[in-house]
Coordinates of N, CA and C in Angstrom, one line a residue:
M1 N 144.2 25.0 202.2 CA 144.5 25.6 203.4 C 145.5 26.7 203.2
G2 N 145.2 27.8 202.6 CA 146.1 28.8 202.3 C 145.9 30.0 203.3
G3 N 145.5 29.7 204.5 CA 145.2 30.8 205.4 C 146.4 31.5 206.0
K4 N 146.1 32.6 206.6 CA 147.1 33.5 207.1 C 147.7 32.9 208.4
T5 N 149.0 33.0 208.6 CA 149.6 32.6 209.9 C 149.6 33.7 210.8
V6 N 149.1 33.5 212.0 CA 149.1 34.5 213.1 C 150.5 34.5 213.7
T7 N 151.1 35.7 213.8 CA 152.5 35.8 214.4 C 152.4 36.5 215.7
R8 N 153.5 36.5 216.4 CA 153.6 37.3 217.7 C 153.2 38.7 217.5
A9 N 153.7 39.3 216.4 CA 153.4 40.7 216.1 C 151.9 40.9 216.0
D10 N 151.2 39.9 215.3 CA 149.7 40.0 215.2 C 149.1 39.9 216.5
L11 N 149.5 39.1 217.4 CA 149.0 38.9 218.7 C 149.2 40.2 219.5
C12 N 150.4 40.8 219.4 CA 150.7 42.1 220.1 C 149.8 43.2 219.6
E13 N 149.6 43.2 218.3 CA 148.7 44.3 217.8 C 147.3 44.1 218.2
A14 N 146.8 42.8 218.3 CA 145.5 42.6 218.8 C 145.3 43.0 220.2
V15 N 146.3 42.7 221.1 CA 146.2 43.2 222.5 C 146.2 44.7 222.5
Y16 N 147.1 45.3 221.7 CA 147.1 46.8 221.7 C 145.8 47.4 221.3
Q17 N 145.1 46.8 220.3 CA 143.8 47.3 219.8 C 142.7 47.1 220.8
K18 N 142.7 45.9 221.4 CA 141.5 45.5 222.2 C 141.6 45.9 223.7
V19 N 142.8 45.9 224.2 CA 143.0 46.1 225.6 C 143.4 47.6 225.9
G20 N 144.1 48.2 225.0 CA 144.4 49.6 225.1 C 145.8 49.8 225.8
L21 N 146.6 48.8 225.9 CA 147.9 49.0 226.4 C 148.8 49.6 225.3
S22 N 149.9 50.1 225.7 CA 150.8 50.6 224.7 C 151.4 49.4 223.9
R23 N 151.9 49.7 222.7 CA 152.5 48.6 221.9 C 153.6 47.9 222.6
S24 N 154.4 48.6 223.3 CA 155.5 47.9 224.0 C 155.0 47.1 225.2
E25 N 154.0 47.6 225.9 CA 153.4 46.8 227.0 C 152.6 45.6 226.4
S26 N 152.0 45.8 225.3 CA 151.3 44.6 224.7 C 152.3 43.5 224.3
A27 N 153.4 44.0 223.7 CA 154.4 43.0 223.3 C 155.0 42.3 224.6
E28 N 155.2 43.0 225.6 CA 155.7 42.4 226.9 C 154.7 41.4 227.4
L29 N 153.4 41.7 227.4 CA 152.4 40.9 227.9 C 152.3 39.6 227.1
V30 N 152.3 39.7 225.8 CA 152.3 38.5 224.9 C 153.5 37.6 225.2
E31 N 154.7 38.2 225.3 CA 155.9 37.5 225.5 C 155.8 36.8 226.9
A32 N 155.3 37.5 227.9 CA 155.2 36.9 229.2 C 154.3 35.7 229.2
V33 N 153.1 35.8 228.6 CA 152.2 34.7 228.5 C 152.8 33.5 227.8
L34 N 153.4 33.7 226.6 CA 154.0 32.6 225.9 C 155.2 32.0 226.6
S35 N 155.9 32.8 227.3 CA 157.0 32.3 228.1 C 156.5 31.4 229.3
E36 N 155.5 31.8 229.9 CA 154.9 31.1 231.0 C 154.4 29.7 230.6
I37 N 153.7 29.7 229.4 CA 153.2 28.5 228.8 C 154.4 27.6 228.5
A38 N 155.4 28.1 227.9 CA 156.5 27.2 227.5 C 157.2 26.7 228.7
D39 N 157.4 27.5 229.8 CA 158.1 27.1 231.0 C 157.3 25.9 231.7
C40 N 156.0 26.1 231.7 CA 155.2 25.0 232.3 C 155.3 23.7 231.5
L41 N 155.3 23.8 230.2 CA 155.4 22.6 229.4 C 156.8 21.9 229.5
V42 N 157.8 22.7 229.6 CA 159.2 22.2 229.8 C 159.3 21.4 231.1
T43 N 158.6 21.9 232.1 CA 158.7 21.1 233.4 C 157.7 20.0 233.5
G44 N 157.0 19.7 232.4 CA 156.1 18.6 232.3 C 154.7 18.8 232.8
E45 N 154.3 20.1 233.1 CA 152.9 20.4 233.5 C 152.1 20.5 232.2
S46 N 150.8 20.3 232.4 CA 149.8 20.5 231.3 C 149.3 22.0 231.4
V47 N 149.0 22.6 230.3 CA 148.5 23.9 230.3 C 147.1 23.9 229.7
K48 N 146.1 24.2 230.5 CA 144.7 24.2 230.1 C 144.2 25.6 230.0
L49 N 143.7 26.0 228.8 CA 143.1 27.3 228.6 C 141.6 27.0 228.4
S50 N 140.8 27.4 229.3 CA 139.4 27.2 229.3 C 138.8 27.7 228.0
S51 N 137.9 26.9 227.4 CA 137.2 27.2 226.1 C 138.2 27.3 224.9
F52 N 139.4 26.8 225.1 CA 140.4 26.8 224.0 C 140.9 25.4 223.8
G53 N 141.6 24.9 224.9 CA 142.2 23.6 224.8 C 143.3 23.3 225.8
T54 N 143.9 22.1 225.7 CA 144.9 21.7 226.6 C 146.2 21.3 225.9
F55 N 147.3 21.9 226.3 CA 148.6 21.5 225.8 C 149.3 20.6 226.8
T56 N 149.8 19.4 226.3 CA 150.5 18.5 227.2 C 151.7 18.0 226.5
V57 N 152.7 17.5 227.3 CA 153.9 16.9 226.7 C 153.8 15.4 226.9
R58 N 154.0 14.7 225.8 CA 153.9 13.2 225.9 C 155.2 12.6 225.6
S59 N 155.6 11.6 226.3 CA 156.9 10.9 226.0 C 156.6 9.8 225.1
K60 N 157.4 9.7 224.0 CA 157.4 8.6 223.1 C 158.6 7.7 223.3
T61 N 158.4 6.4 223.2 CA 159.4 5.4 223.4 C 160.2 5.2 222.0
E62 N 161.3 4.6 222.1 CA 162.1 4.3 220.9 C 161.3 3.3 220.1
R63 N 161.3 3.4 218.8 CA 160.6 2.5 217.9 C 161.4 2.4 216.6
I64 N 161.0 1.5 215.8 CA 161.7 1.3 214.5 C 160.8 1.9 213.4
G65 N 161.5 2.8 212.6 CA 160.8 3.4 211.5 C 161.4 2.9 210.2
R66 N 160.9 3.4 209.1 CA 161.4 2.9 207.8 C 161.6 4.1 206.9
N67 N 162.7 4.2 206.3 CA 163.0 5.2 205.3 C 162.2 5.0 204.1
P68 N 161.2 5.9 203.8 CA 160.3 5.6 202.6 C 161.0 5.5 201.3
K69 N 162.2 6.1 201.2 CA 162.9 6.1 199.9 C 163.6 4.8 199.7
T70 N 164.3 4.3 200.7 CA 165.1 3.1 200.6 C 164.5 1.9 201.2
G71 N 163.5 2.0 202.0 CA 162.9 0.9 202.7 C 163.8 0.4 203.9
E72 N 164.9 1.1 204.2 CA 165.8 0.7 205.3 C 165.1 1.0 206.6
E73 N 165.3 0.0 207.6 CA 164.7 0.2 208.9 C 165.7 1.1 209.7
V74 N 165.1 2.1 210.4 CA 165.9 3.1 211.1 C 165.3 3.2 212.5
P75 N 166.2 3.2 213.6 CA 165.6 3.4 214.9 C 165.2 4.9 215.1
I76 N 164.0 5.1 215.7 CA 163.6 6.5 216.0 C 163.8 6.6 217.5
L77 N 164.6 7.6 217.9 CA 165.0 7.7 219.3 C 163.8 8.2 220.2
P78 N 163.8 7.8 221.5 CA 162.8 8.3 222.4 C 162.8 9.8 222.4
R79 N 161.6 10.4 222.6 CA 161.6 11.9 222.6 C 160.3 12.3 223.3
R80 N 160.2 13.6 223.6 CA 159.0 14.2 224.1 C 158.4 15.1 223.0
V81 N 157.1 15.0 222.9 CA 156.4 15.7 221.9 C 155.2 16.6 222.5
L82 N 155.0 17.7 221.9 CA 153.9 18.6 222.4 C 152.6 18.1 221.7
V83 N 151.5 18.0 222.5 CA 150.2 17.6 222.0 C 149.2 18.6 222.4
F84 N 148.3 19.0 221.4 CA 147.3 20.0 221.7 C 145.9 19.3 221.5
K85 N 145.1 19.4 222.5 CA 143.7 18.8 222.4 C 142.7 20.0 222.5
P86 N 142.1 20.3 221.4 CA 141.1 21.4 221.5 C 139.9 21.1 222.3
S87 N 139.4 22.1 223.0 CA 138.2 22.0 223.8 C 136.9 21.8 222.9
N88 N 135.9 21.3 223.4 CA 134.6 21.2 222.7 C 134.1 22.6 222.2
V89 N 134.3 23.6 223.0 CA 133.9 24.9 222.6 C 134.6 25.4 221.4
L90 N 135.9 25.2 221.3 CA 136.7 25.6 220.2 C 136.3 24.8 219.0
K91 N 136.1 23.5 219.1 CA 135.6 22.6 218.0 C 134.3 23.2 217.4
L92 N 133.4 23.5 218.3 CA 132.1 24.1 217.8 C 132.3 25.4 217.1
R93 N 133.1 26.3 217.6 CA 133.4 27.6 217.0 C 134.0 27.4 215.6
I94 N 134.9 26.5 215.5 CA 135.6 26.2 214.2 C 134.5 25.8 213.2
N95 N 133.6 25.0 213.6 CA 132.5 24.5 212.7 C 131.3 25.4 212.6
G96 N 131.4 26.6 213.2 CA 130.4 27.6 213.0 C 129.1 27.3 213.8
E97 N 129.2 26.4 214.8 CA 128.0 26.1 215.6 C 127.9 27.0 216.8
D98 N 126.7 27.0 217.4 CA 126.4 27.8 218.6 C 127.2 27.2 219.8
V99 N 127.9 28.1 220.5 CA 128.7 27.6 221.7 C 128.1 28.0 223.0
T100 N 126.9 28.5 223.0 CA 126.3 29.0 224.3 C 125.9 27.8 225.2
D101 N 125.7 26.6 224.6 CA 125.3 25.4 225.4 C 126.5 24.6 225.8
A102 N 127.7 24.8 225.1 CA 128.8 24.0 225.4 C 129.5 24.4 226.7
V103 N 129.9 23.4 227.4 CA 130.6 23.6 228.7 C 132.0 22.9 228.6
D104 N 133.0 23.6 228.9 CA 134.4 23.1 228.8 C 134.8 22.4 230.0

């Protein structure tokens, strides 16, 4: 898996190329979208992007872990984690299948 990582700059450039906004307007748009997604997740809301997937925040309780090097038991503190569940349409596209029949 030595694929390219898509950066904010790449997203801005794609918006610039496909939508026709100026580069600065494209950057502002990308930042606004990412900021809105992050703000919703921070407040505990789920973010569903049709035909792409759903981002949710899940709470994990405290548990006991083990240091693999020493074998010592260590408590893992409770925390919130970001979870992404891809849509069926995205799964089909990744596998090169026809997505015309898929409904999200």
